[in-house]
Coordinates of C-alpha atoms in Angstrom, one line a residue:
M20 CA -19.8 2.5 -28.6
K21 CA -19.1 -0.3 -31.1
E22 CA -19.8 -4.0 -31.0
V23 CA -16.8 -5.9 -32.2
Y24 CA -17.6 -9.6 -31.6
V25 CA -20.8 -11.5 -32.6
E26 CA -21.7 -14.5 -30.5
M27 CA -21.5 -17.9 -32.0
P28 CA -24.9 -19.6 -31.9
R29 CA -25.2 -22.1 -29.1
N30 CA -24.7 -25.8 -29.8
E31 CA -23.5 -25.1 -33.3
E32 CA -20.1 -26.6 -32.8
E33 CA -18.9 -29.7 -31.1
K34 CA -17.2 -29.0 -27.8
R35 CA -13.8 -30.6 -27.9
V36 CA -11.9 -30.2 -24.7
G37 CA -8.2 -30.9 -24.1
V38 CA -6.9 -31.3 -20.5
F39 CA -3.2 -30.6 -19.7
I40 CA -2.0 -31.5 -16.3
C41 CA 1.3 -30.1 -14.9
H42 CA 3.8 -31.8 -12.6
C43 CA 5.3 -28.5 -11.6
S44 CA 8.4 -30.5 -10.8
K45 CA 7.3 -32.1 -7.5
N46 CA 5.2 -29.3 -6.3
I47 CA 2.1 -31.1 -7.8
A48 CA 3.5 -34.5 -8.8
G49 CA 4.9 -35.0 -5.3
G50 CA 1.5 -34.6 -3.7
V51 CA -1.0 -36.2 -6.1
D52 CA -1.2 -39.1 -8.6
V53 CA -0.9 -37.2 -11.8
E54 CA -1.4 -40.3 -14.0
A55 CA -4.6 -41.0 -12.2
L56 CA -5.8 -37.5 -12.9
V57 CA -5.0 -38.0 -16.6
S58 CA -6.9 -41.2 -16.7
Y59 CA -9.9 -39.7 -14.9
S60 CA -9.9 -36.6 -17.3
K61 CA -10.1 -38.8 -20.4
K62 CA -13.4 -40.3 -19.2
L63 CA -15.1 -36.9 -18.8
N64 CA -17.8 -35.9 -21.2
G65 CA -16.4 -33.7 -24.0
V66 CA -12.7 -34.4 -23.3
V67 CA -11.0 -35.8 -26.4
F68 CA -7.4 -35.4 -25.3
A69 CA -5.6 -35.4 -21.9
V70 CA -1.9 -35.5 -21.1
D71 CA 0.5 -34.6 -18.3
N72 CA 3.7 -32.5 -18.7
K73 CA 6.6 -31.7 -16.3
F74 CA 6.2 -28.0 -16.8
V75 CA 3.2 -27.0 -18.9
C76 CA 4.2 -23.3 -18.7
S77 CA 7.6 -23.9 -20.3
E78 CA 8.2 -23.4 -24.0
E79 CA 8.0 -27.2 -24.6
G80 CA 4.8 -27.5 -22.6
Q81 CA 3.1 -24.7 -24.6
T82 CA 4.2 -26.4 -27.8
V83 CA 2.4 -29.5 -26.6
I84 CA -0.8 -27.5 -26.1
Q85 CA -0.6 -25.9 -29.6
D86 CA 0.2 -29.2 -31.3
A87 CA -2.7 -31.0 -29.5
V88 CA -5.1 -28.2 -30.5
K89 CA -4.3 -28.7 -34.2
E90 CA -4.0 -32.5 -34.1
H91 CA -7.2 -33.1 -32.2
S92 CA -9.2 -30.1 -33.3
L93 CA -9.5 -28.8 -29.8
N94 CA -11.7 -25.7 -29.2
R95 CA -11.6 -25.8 -25.4
V96 CA -8.4 -26.0 -23.3
V97 CA -8.2 -26.7 -19.5
V98 CA -4.8 -26.4 -17.9
V99 CA -4.5 -28.1 -14.5
A100 CA -1.6 -26.4 -12.6
C101 CA -1.4 -23.3 -10.5
D102 CA -3.2 -20.1 -9.5
P103 CA -4.9 -18.4 -12.5
T104 CA -3.4 -15.1 -11.4
L105 CA 0.0 -16.5 -12.2
H106 CA -0.2 -17.9 -15.7
L107 CA -3.8 -17.7 -17.1
S108 CA -2.8 -15.0 -19.6
T109 CA 0.2 -17.2 -20.7
F110 CA -2.0 -20.1 -21.6
Q111 CA -4.7 -17.9 -23.2
R112 CA -2.1 -16.4 -25.5
C113 CA -0.6 -19.9 -26.2
A114 CA -4.0 -21.4 -27.1
E115 CA -5.0 -18.3 -29.2
K116 CA -2.0 -18.8 -31.4
A117 CA -3.4 -22.2 -32.2
G118 CA -6.8 -20.9 -32.9
V119 CA -8.7 -21.2 -29.6
N120 CA -10.7 -18.3 -28.4
P121 CA -9.0 -17.0 -25.1
A122 CA -12.4 -17.2 -23.4
F123 CA -12.3 -20.9 -23.8
T124 CA -9.0 -21.4 -22.0
E125 CA -9.1 -22.1 -18.3
L126 CA -6.3 -22.5 -15.7
I127 CA -7.3 -24.2 -12.4
D128 CA -5.2 -24.5 -9.3
I129 CA -4.5 -27.9 -7.7
R130 CA -1.0 -26.9 -6.6
K131 CA -2.5 -25.3 -3.5
W132 CA -3.4 -28.8 -2.2
T133 CA 0.0 -30.4 -3.0
M134 CA 2.8 -27.9 -2.7
P135 CA 5.0 -28.1 0.5
G136 CA 4.4 -25.1 2.6
S137 CA 1.0 -24.2 1.2
P138 CA -1.5 -23.4 4.0
Q139 CA -4.1 -25.5 2.0
K140 CA -2.0 -28.6 1.6
V141 CA -3.8 -31.9 2.2
N142 CA -2.8 -35.6 2.1
Q143 CA -2.5 -37.4 -1.3
E144 CA -5.9 -39.0 -1.1
Q145 CA -7.7 -35.8 -0.4
A146 CA -5.6 -33.9 -3.0
L147 CA -6.6 -36.5 -5.6
E148 CA -10.3 -36.2 -4.8
N149 CA -10.2 -32.4 -4.7
S150 CA -8.4 -32.3 -8.0
K151 CA -10.9 -34.7 -9.7
K152 CA -13.8 -32.6 -8.6
L153 CA -12.3 -29.4 -9.7
I154 CA -11.3 -30.8 -13.1
E155 CA -14.8 -32.2 -13.6
Q156 CA -16.5 -28.9 -12.7
T157 CA -14.2 -26.9 -15.0
V158 CA -14.7 -29.2 -18.0
K159 CA -18.4 -29.0 -17.5
R160 CA -18.3 -25.3 -17.2
I161 CA -16.2 -24.7 -20.2
R162 CA -18.4 -27.0 -22.3
L163 CA -21.4 -24.9 -21.4
K164 CA -19.6 -21.6 -21.6
R165 CA -20.4 -19.2 -24.4
V166 CA -18.7 -16.0 -25.5
V167 CA -20.2 -12.7 -24.4
P168 CA -20.1 -10.2 -27.2
L169 CA -17.6 -7.3 -26.6
I170 CA -18.2 -3.7 -27.2
E171 CA -15.6 -1.0 -27.9
V172 CA -15.8 2.0 -25.5
K173 CA -13.9 5.2 -25.4
A174 CA -11.3 5.5 -22.6
E175 CA -11.3 8.8 -20.7
P176 CA -7.7 10.2 -20.9
S177 CA -7.7 11.1 -17.2
V178 CA -6.7 9.4 -14.0
L179 CA -7.7 9.7 -10.3
V180 CA -4.8 9.3 -7.9
I181 CA -6.0 8.8 -4.3
G182 CA -3.3 9.8 -1.8
G183 CA -0.8 12.6 -1.9
G184 CA 2.2 10.9 -0.4
I185 CA 5.5 10.3 -2.3
A186 CA 3.9 7.3 -4.2
G187 CA 0.8 9.3 -5.2
V188 CA 2.8 12.3 -6.2
E189 CA 5.3 10.2 -8.3
A190 CA 2.5 8.4 -10.1
S191 CA 0.7 11.7 -10.8
L192 CA 3.8 13.3 -12.2
D193 CA 4.6 10.3 -14.5
L194 CA 1.1 10.3 -15.9
A195 CA 0.8 14.1 -16.2
D196 CA 4.1 14.2 -18.1
K197 CA 2.6 11.6 -20.5
G198 CA -0.3 14.0 -21.2
Y199 CA -3.0 12.6 -19.0
K200 CA -5.2 14.8 -16.9
V201 CA -4.6 13.8 -13.3
Y202 CA -6.8 14.5 -10.3
L203 CA -4.7 14.1 -7.1
V204 CA -7.0 13.6 -4.1
E205 CA -5.6 14.1 -0.6
R206 CA -7.7 14.1 2.6
L207 CA -5.2 16.3 4.5
P208 CA -4.6 20.1 3.7
T209 CA -1.2 19.4 2.1
I210 CA 0.5 16.8 0.0
G211 CA 3.7 14.9 0.8
G212 CA 2.5 12.3 3.2
K213 CA 4.7 10.8 5.9
M214 CA 7.8 11.6 4.0
A215 CA 7.1 15.3 4.5
L216 CA 7.5 14.7 8.3
L217 CA 10.9 13.1 8.0
Y218 CA 14.2 14.9 8.6
K219 CA 16.6 12.7 6.7
V220 CA 16.3 9.4 4.7
F221 CA 18.4 6.3 4.8
P222 CA 20.9 5.0 3.7
T223 CA 22.5 8.3 2.5
N224 CA 21.1 10.5 5.3
D225 CA 20.0 13.0 2.6
C226 CA 17.6 15.8 3.6
A227 CA 14.1 14.4 3.1
P228 CA 12.5 17.8 2.1
C229 CA 15.3 18.3 -0.5
I230 CA 14.1 15.2 -2.3
L231 CA 10.4 15.6 -1.8
A232 CA 9.8 19.4 -2.1
P233 CA 10.8 19.7 -5.8
K234 CA 8.3 16.9 -6.6
T235 CA 5.4 18.3 -4.6
A236 CA 6.1 21.8 -5.9
Y237 CA 6.1 20.5 -9.5
A238 CA 2.9 18.6 -8.9
N239 CA 1.3 21.9 -7.6
M240 CA 2.3 23.8 -10.7
H241 CA 1.9 21.1 -13.4
S242 CA -0.8 22.1 -15.9
N243 CA -2.1 18.5 -16.1
I244 CA -2.5 18.0 -12.4
S245 CA -5.4 19.2 -10.3
L246 CA -4.8 19.1 -6.6
L247 CA -7.9 18.3 -4.6
I248 CA -6.8 19.0 -1.0
N249 CA -9.1 18.3 2.0
S250 CA -11.0 15.9 -0.2
E251 CA -12.2 12.3 0.0
V252 CA -13.7 9.9 -2.4
T253 CA -17.4 9.1 -1.4
N254 CA -18.6 7.0 -4.3
V255 CA -17.2 5.1 -7.4
E256 CA -19.2 3.6 -10.2
G257 CA -18.5 2.5 -13.7
H258 CA -15.6 0.6 -15.3
V259 CA -12.2 0.8 -16.7
G260 CA -12.1 3.6 -19.3
E261 CA -15.0 5.4 -17.6
F262 CA -15.1 5.5 -13.8
R263 CA -17.6 7.9 -12.3
V264 CA -16.3 9.3 -9.1
K265 CA -17.9 11.5 -6.4
I266 CA -15.5 13.6 -4.2
L267 CA -16.4 15.6 -1.1
R268 CA -14.1 18.6 -0.7
S269 CA -14.2 20.0 2.9
P270 CA -13.9 23.8 3.3
R271 CA -10.6 25.4 4.2
F272 CA -12.3 28.6 5.4
V273 CA -9.4 30.4 3.7
D274 CA -9.5 31.6 0.1
E275 CA -6.4 29.9 -1.4
K276 CA -6.2 32.5 -4.3
R277 CA -6.1 35.4 -1.9
C278 CA -3.9 33.9 0.9
T279 CA -0.3 35.0 0.8
S280 CA 0.9 32.8 3.6
C281 CA 2.1 35.8 5.6
G282 CA 1.3 34.0 8.9
L283 CA -0.4 37.0 10.7
C284 CA -3.6 35.0 11.3
V285 CA -1.5 32.1 12.8
E286 CA 0.4 34.5 15.0
K287 CA -2.7 36.2 16.4
C288 CA -5.0 33.1 16.8
P289 CA -5.6 32.5 20.5
S290 CA -6.8 28.9 20.2
K291 CA -4.3 26.0 20.4
T292 CA -4.4 22.2 19.9
T293 CA -2.1 19.2 19.4
N294 CA -0.1 19.4 16.2
E295 CA -0.7 16.2 14.2
F296 CA 2.0 17.4 11.8
A297 CA 4.5 17.1 14.6
A298 CA 3.3 13.6 15.5
G299 CA 1.6 15.1 18.6
M300 CA 4.9 16.5 20.0
G301 CA 4.0 20.1 19.8
E302 CA 1.1 22.5 19.4
R303 CA -0.5 24.4 16.6
K304 CA -3.1 27.1 16.3
A305 CA -6.7 26.6 15.1
V306 CA -5.7 28.6 12.0
Y307 CA -2.4 27.1 10.8
I308 CA 0.0 26.3 8.0
P309 CA 0.9 22.6 8.4
F310 CA 4.7 23.0 8.0
P311 CA 7.1 25.3 6.2
Q312 CA 7.3 23.2 3.0
A313 CA 3.6 22.5 2.8
I314 CA 2.1 22.3 -0.6
P315 CA -0.1 24.3 -1.1
R316 CA 1.5 26.6 1.5
K317 CA -1.8 28.2 2.5
A318 CA -3.4 28.8 5.8
M319 CA -6.3 26.7 7.0
I320 CA -8.9 26.9 9.8
D321 CA -9.6 23.8 11.9
A322 CA -13.3 24.2 12.7
D323 CA -13.1 21.7 15.5
H324 CA -10.8 24.0 17.5
C325 CA -11.8 27.4 16.2
L326 CA -13.5 29.6 18.8
Y327 CA -15.8 31.1 16.2
F328 CA -17.2 27.7 15.2
Q329 CA -17.2 26.3 18.7
K330 CA -18.4 29.4 20.7
N331 CA -19.4 32.0 18.1
T332 CA -16.7 34.3 19.3
C333 CA -13.2 35.6 18.3
R334 CA -12.9 36.1 14.4
V335 CA -9.4 37.6 15.1
C336 CA -8.0 36.0 12.0
E337 CA -10.7 37.6 9.8
K338 CA -9.9 41.1 11.3
I339 CA -6.1 40.8 11.0
C340 CA -5.9 39.3 7.5
P341 CA -4.6 42.0 5.2
V342 CA -5.9 40.4 2.0
K343 CA -9.4 39.4 3.4
A344 CA -8.7 35.7 2.7
I345 CA -10.7 34.4 5.7
N346 CA -14.1 33.1 4.7
F347 CA -16.2 31.5 7.4
E348 CA -19.0 30.9 4.9
Q349 CA -17.2 28.3 2.8
K350 CA -19.3 25.1 2.5
P351 CA -18.4 21.5 1.6
E352 CA -18.3 20.9 -2.2
T353 CA -19.3 17.7 -4.0
M354 CA -17.4 17.1 -7.3
Q355 CA -18.2 14.5 -9.9
L356 CA -15.3 13.3 -12.2
R357 CA -15.0 10.9 -15.1
V358 CA -11.7 9.1 -15.2
G359 CA -10.3 6.2 -17.2
A360 CA -8.3 4.6 -14.4
I361 CA -7.7 5.0 -10.6
I362 CA -4.5 4.6 -8.6
V363 CA -4.7 4.1 -4.8
A364 CA -1.7 5.4 -2.9
T365 CA -3.1 6.0 0.5
G366 CA 0.0 5.2 2.4
F367 CA 0.1 4.0 6.0
E368 CA -0.3 5.0 9.7
E369 CA 2.0 4.4 12.6
Y370 CA 0.8 1.8 15.0
K371 CA -0.4 3.2 18.3
P372 CA 1.7 1.5 21.0
S373 CA -0.7 2.3 23.7
N374 CA -2.1 -1.2 23.1
K375 CA 1.3 -2.5 24.3
G376 CA 0.9 -1.7 27.9
E377 CA 4.2 -3.2 29.0
Y378 CA 6.0 -0.2 27.2
G379 CA 4.1 2.5 29.1
Y380 CA 3.3 4.6 26.0
G381 CA 0.7 7.2 26.9
L382 CA 1.4 6.5 30.6
Y383 CA 5.1 7.7 30.8
S384 CA 5.8 11.0 29.0
N385 CA 9.4 9.9 28.1
V386 CA 8.2 6.9 26.0
I387 CA 7.8 8.1 22.4
T388 CA 7.7 6.6 18.9
Q389 CA 10.2 6.8 16.1
L390 CA 8.0 9.1 14.1
Q391 CA 7.8 11.5 17.1
L392 CA 11.6 11.3 17.4
A393 CA 11.9 12.2 13.7
R394 CA 9.9 15.4 14.4
L395 CA 12.1 16.2 17.4
L396 CA 15.3 15.8 15.3
D397 CA 13.9 18.0 12.5
V398 CA 15.2 21.6 12.5
D399 CA 11.7 22.6 11.6
G400 CA 10.2 20.4 14.3
P401 CA 8.7 21.5 17.7
T402 CA 12.2 21.7 19.3
S403 CA 14.1 23.1 16.3
G404 CA 16.1 20.0 16.0
K405 CA 17.2 19.7 19.7
L406 CA 16.5 16.3 21.3
L407 CA 14.8 17.1 24.5
R408 CA 12.8 14.9 26.9
P409 CA 9.1 15.6 26.8
S410 CA 8.9 15.4 30.6
D411 CA 11.3 18.2 31.5
G412 CA 13.0 19.5 28.4
K413 CA 16.4 18.1 29.3
E414 CA 18.8 16.4 26.9
P415 CA 18.6 12.6 27.3
K416 CA 22.0 11.0 28.1
V417 CA 20.9 7.4 27.9
I418 CA 18.4 6.2 25.2
M419 CA 16.8 2.8 24.6
M420 CA 15.2 2.0 21.2
I421 CA 12.9 -1.0 21.0
Q422 CA 12.1 -2.8 17.8
C423 CA 9.1 -4.7 16.5
V424 CA 6.5 -2.9 18.5
G425 CA 3.2 -4.1 16.9
S426 CA 5.1 -6.0 14.2
R427 CA 6.0 -9.7 14.1
D428 CA 3.5 -10.2 16.9
E429 CA 0.7 -12.8 17.0
K430 CA -1.4 -10.5 19.1
T431 CA -1.2 -7.4 16.9
N432 CA 0.4 -7.7 13.4
I433 CA 2.2 -10.8 12.4
Y434 CA 4.0 -9.2 9.5
C435 CA 7.4 -7.5 9.5
S436 CA 7.0 -3.7 8.8
S437 CA 10.1 -3.8 6.6
V438 CA 11.7 -0.4 7.3
C439 CA 11.8 -0.2 11.2
C440 CA 15.3 -1.5 11.5
M441 CA 16.6 1.0 9.0
Y442 CA 14.9 4.1 10.4
T443 CA 16.0 3.2 13.9
L444 CA 19.7 2.9 12.6
K445 CA 19.2 6.3 10.9
H446 CA 18.0 8.1 14.0
A447 CA 20.7 6.5 16.1
Q448 CA 23.3 7.7 13.6
I449 CA 21.8 11.3 13.5
I450 CA 21.9 11.5 17.3
K451 CA 25.5 10.1 17.6
E452 CA 26.9 12.2 14.8
T453 CA 25.2 15.6 15.1
V454 CA 22.7 16.0 17.9
L455 CA 24.1 14.3 21.1
P456 CA 27.4 12.7 20.3
G457 CA 27.9 11.7 23.9
A458 CA 24.6 9.9 24.2
D459 CA 24.5 6.2 25.2
I460 CA 22.2 4.4 22.8
N461 CA 21.1 0.8 22.9
I462 CA 18.8 -1.0 20.5
C463 CA 16.7 -4.0 21.6
Y464 CA 15.9 -6.1 18.6
T465 CA 14.4 -9.4 17.5
D466 CA 16.4 -9.6 14.2
I467 CA 18.2 -6.8 12.4
R468 CA 16.9 -6.8 8.8
T469 CA 19.0 -4.7 6.4
T470 CA 18.3 -6.2 3.0
G471 CA 18.4 -3.2 0.7
K472 CA 21.3 -1.7 -1.4
G473 CA 23.8 -0.2 1.0
F474 CA 21.8 -1.2 4.1
E475 CA 24.2 -3.7 5.6
E476 CA 27.0 -1.2 5.3
Y477 CA 24.7 1.3 7.1
Y478 CA 24.2 -1.1 9.9
K479 CA 28.0 -1.5 10.3
Q480 CA 28.4 2.3 10.3
T481 CA 25.9 2.5 13.2
R482 CA 27.8 -0.1 15.2
D483 CA 31.1 1.6 14.5
L484 CA 29.6 4.8 16.1
G485 CA 29.3 2.9 19.4
V486 CA 25.5 2.1 19.3
G487 CA 24.8 -1.0 21.3
F488 CA 22.6 -3.9 20.2
I489 CA 20.7 -6.2 22.6
R490 CA 18.9 -9.2 21.1
G491 CA 15.7 -9.4 23.1
K492 CA 12.4 -7.7 23.6
P493 CA 11.9 -5.8 26.9
S494 CA 9.2 -7.4 29.1
L495 CA 8.5 -4.4 31.3
I496 CA 9.2 -0.6 31.6
L497 CA 8.7 1.3 34.9
E498 CA 9.1 5.0 35.7
D499 CA 10.7 6.7 38.6
P500 CA 8.0 9.2 39.5
K501 CA 10.5 11.8 40.8
T502 CA 13.2 11.8 38.1
K503 CA 10.9 10.5 35.3
N504 CA 13.7 8.1 34.3
L505 CA 12.7 4.7 33.0
F506 CA 13.8 1.3 34.1
V507 CA 13.8 -1.2 31.2
S508 CA 13.9 -5.0 31.9
V509 CA 15.1 -7.2 29.0
E510 CA 16.7 -10.6 28.6
D511 CA 19.6 -10.7 26.2
T512 CA 19.0 -14.0 24.4
L513 CA 22.6 -14.1 23.1
L514 CA 24.1 -13.9 26.5
G515 CA 21.2 -15.8 28.2
E516 CA 20.9 -13.4 31.1
P517 CA 18.5 -10.7 32.3
L518 CA 19.5 -7.1 32.1
M519 CA 18.2 -3.9 33.7
F520 CA 18.8 -0.4 32.3
E521 CA 18.0 3.0 33.7
V522 CA 17.4 5.3 30.7
D523 CA 16.3 8.9 30.1
L524 CA 14.2 8.2 26.9
V525 CA 12.6 5.1 25.3
V526 CA 11.8 5.2 21.6
L527 CA 9.4 2.6 20.2
S528 CA 9.8 1.4 16.6
C529 CA 6.2 0.8 15.7
A530 CA 4.5 -1.2 12.9
M531 CA 3.3 0.4 9.7
I532 CA -0.5 -0.3 9.5
P533 CA -3.1 0.5 6.8
S534 CA -4.1 4.1 6.5
E535 CA -7.3 5.3 8.2
G536 CA -10.4 4.5 6.2
A537 CA -8.6 1.9 3.9
K538 CA -11.3 -0.7 4.5
Q539 CA -14.1 1.8 3.7
L540 CA -12.3 3.0 0.5
A541 CA -11.8 -0.6 -0.6
Q542 CA -15.6 -1.1 -0.4
K543 CA -16.3 2.0 -2.4
L544 CA -13.8 0.8 -5.1
H545 CA -14.9 -2.9 -4.9
I546 CA -11.3 -4.0 -4.5
E547 CA -10.0 -6.6 -2.1
I548 CA -7.9 -6.1 1.1
D549 CA -5.5 -8.7 2.5
Q550 CA -5.5 -10.3 5.9
N551 CA -3.5 -7.4 7.3
G552 CA -5.9 -4.7 6.0
F553 CA -3.7 -3.5 3.1
F554 CA -5.0 -3.3 -0.4
K555 CA -4.6 -6.7 -2.1
E556 CA -2.6 -7.1 -5.3
V557 CA -3.7 -9.7 -8.0
H558 CA -0.4 -11.6 -7.6
P559 CA 2.5 -10.5 -5.3
K560 CA 5.2 -11.4 -7.9
L561 CA 3.8 -11.0 -11.4
R562 CA 1.1 -8.4 -10.9
P563 CA 2.0 -6.5 -7.7
V564 CA 0.2 -3.2 -8.5
E565 CA -3.0 -4.6 -10.1
T566 CA -6.2 -5.2 -8.2
N567 CA -9.2 -7.5 -8.8
V568 CA -10.9 -4.6 -10.6
R569 CA -9.5 -3.8 -14.0
G570 CA -8.4 -0.2 -14.2
I571 CA -7.7 0.2 -10.5
Y572 CA -4.1 0.0 -9.3
I573 CA -2.3 0.2 -6.0
C574 CA 1.2 1.4 -5.1
G575 CA 3.4 2.4 -2.2
C576 CA 2.4 1.5 1.4
A577 CA -1.2 1.2 0.4
Q578 CA -0.2 -2.3 -0.8
G579 CA 2.0 -3.1 2.2
P580 CA 5.0 -1.8 4.2
K581 CA 8.0 -0.6 2.2
D582 CA 10.6 2.1 2.0
I583 CA 10.6 5.2 -0.2
P584 CA 12.5 3.7 -3.2
D585 CA 10.2 0.7 -3.4
A586 CA 7.2 3.0 -3.1
I587 CA 8.5 5.1 -6.0
V588 CA 9.1 2.0 -8.1
Q589 CA 5.6 0.8 -7.5
A590 CA 4.2 4.2 -8.4
K591 CA 6.0 4.2 -11.7
A592 CA 4.7 0.6 -12.3
A593 CA 1.1 1.7 -11.6
A594 CA 1.5 4.7 -13.9
S595 CA 2.9 2.5 -16.6
C596 CA -0.1 0.1 -16.2
V597 CA -2.5 3.0 -16.5
D598 CA -0.8 4.2 -19.6
G599 CA -0.8 0.8 -21.2
E600 CA -4.6 0.6 -20.6
L601 CA -5.6 4.0 -21.8
R602 CA -3.1 5.0 -24.4
K603 CA -5.1 3.4 -27.3
G604 CA -8.1 5.6 -26.5
K605 CA -10.5 2.7 -26.6
I606 CA -11.1 -0.5 -24.6
L607 CA -12.9 -3.7 -25.2
L608 CA -15.5 -4.7 -22.6
P609 CA -18.2 -7.4 -22.2
K610 CA -21.5 -6.2 -23.5
T611 CA -23.7 -5.5 -20.5
G612 CA -27.2 -6.9 -20.2
Y613 CA -26.5 -9.9 -22.4

């Protein structure tokens, strides 16, 4: 640990403040009297120079700042413009080139009160008063501000990645290939996340496991990656360069080193329960291998449904295992790690549509979700790829898909979940092309959103296959108790008339919501979540993977709904940020206790 900056004695220098007020075109100037703000600023104690500029962040605007610093011997700079998360670093670099310590450059946001469309916009009189107060407070603060000495600390060349979905795996591989030690923590007994439960991916209809499996397999064998399966983060302390993390690893009750995945224990186990890896569409045993491509592909015992743990009986798996891998005596383990940075990639959950009573989910067996449909269409799914109605095992001839269930809804989630339109089109294509070509499929939608590369063409392909589109959200679904067929009432807003359909199967396209435990994890990490419960980025455009805590990054659906390519892009961005922070091996931090 090395001190690298010695504090300047207080009151040794005259505090000479310059105030630079931005018009931001009409975003600011159209909602507040900028000239009045300049005049007011000049009267404040310590201000020796104040000026306005059309775009302070422009090259010309930054030149004005640097020239003023030299001409008026400024040692404090206050820029009155926009959100500090947008351009604070820009102005700090600008002033530093002219000789001002970055700690003595402030950016304050008055645009929030003036910009059209801002939720905080106020009238011109109030904007002027708010801006005056903020400028006065900032000038006073920066005059009293003193530099905290910095110390140089060693950066641990290791990273914790929380979440083993495609984003977490991609970030782990990027960092591991760069030479960092990576601890990949996943609360489930296998990595791969939701992508591992998909059959195909849009817009190419490629096999999802063909894309994912090589990456998960590589992560499992990479010498720089330690997979911590069945594990959760319980506590985080420290700072960038040296986070101290506690992890609780739950027992598998199977010795991974001995287990050969022969499946005998699964075959003989008498206890069954709902299979969460089939989205609840099938059953699994109390001892199970999650799915054929699971990484690691090892058996696991579910203590909540195992007869030995619940009734102190059975132990069939222990008797039948040829390599003696069953170990009922395994206990939870607590691990302590030191890492230089953390990446959060906890993914998402599918919204539970039982809250939308009008659709009958949970009440009518032939109302399912798109994720459940994905499992039914998968050749490794509960029906081996055959599309069969849950109620009677018959092939559905008429299918209705309903969009925006739990999305774009004031009562549930106001945001668009981004990918629902596309995965609905994908499943419609798969059914029409390979599974049930004669099926009659209609999609009830609010708006079809196909904004990605090749997505609009994909939409056209779906229409050309004969899939129908009805602009409107069903108001009610009822079931015929004898046939289990469903009657769907919907108003077509394009035709302006009510329609009634009798269908064999209803598929709900549900919102992507934050993963289970996201709020609790945010509290442990001391990072913010947004109004929808996803982890909050510093700035959605310029700093989309950074959080309010230096050294902690977010990516994939942990940050918000997105498709697989965007999740991978963010994972690579987060890995790049970590590399940029840790690669020098040392980090400058404020001296604590000062």
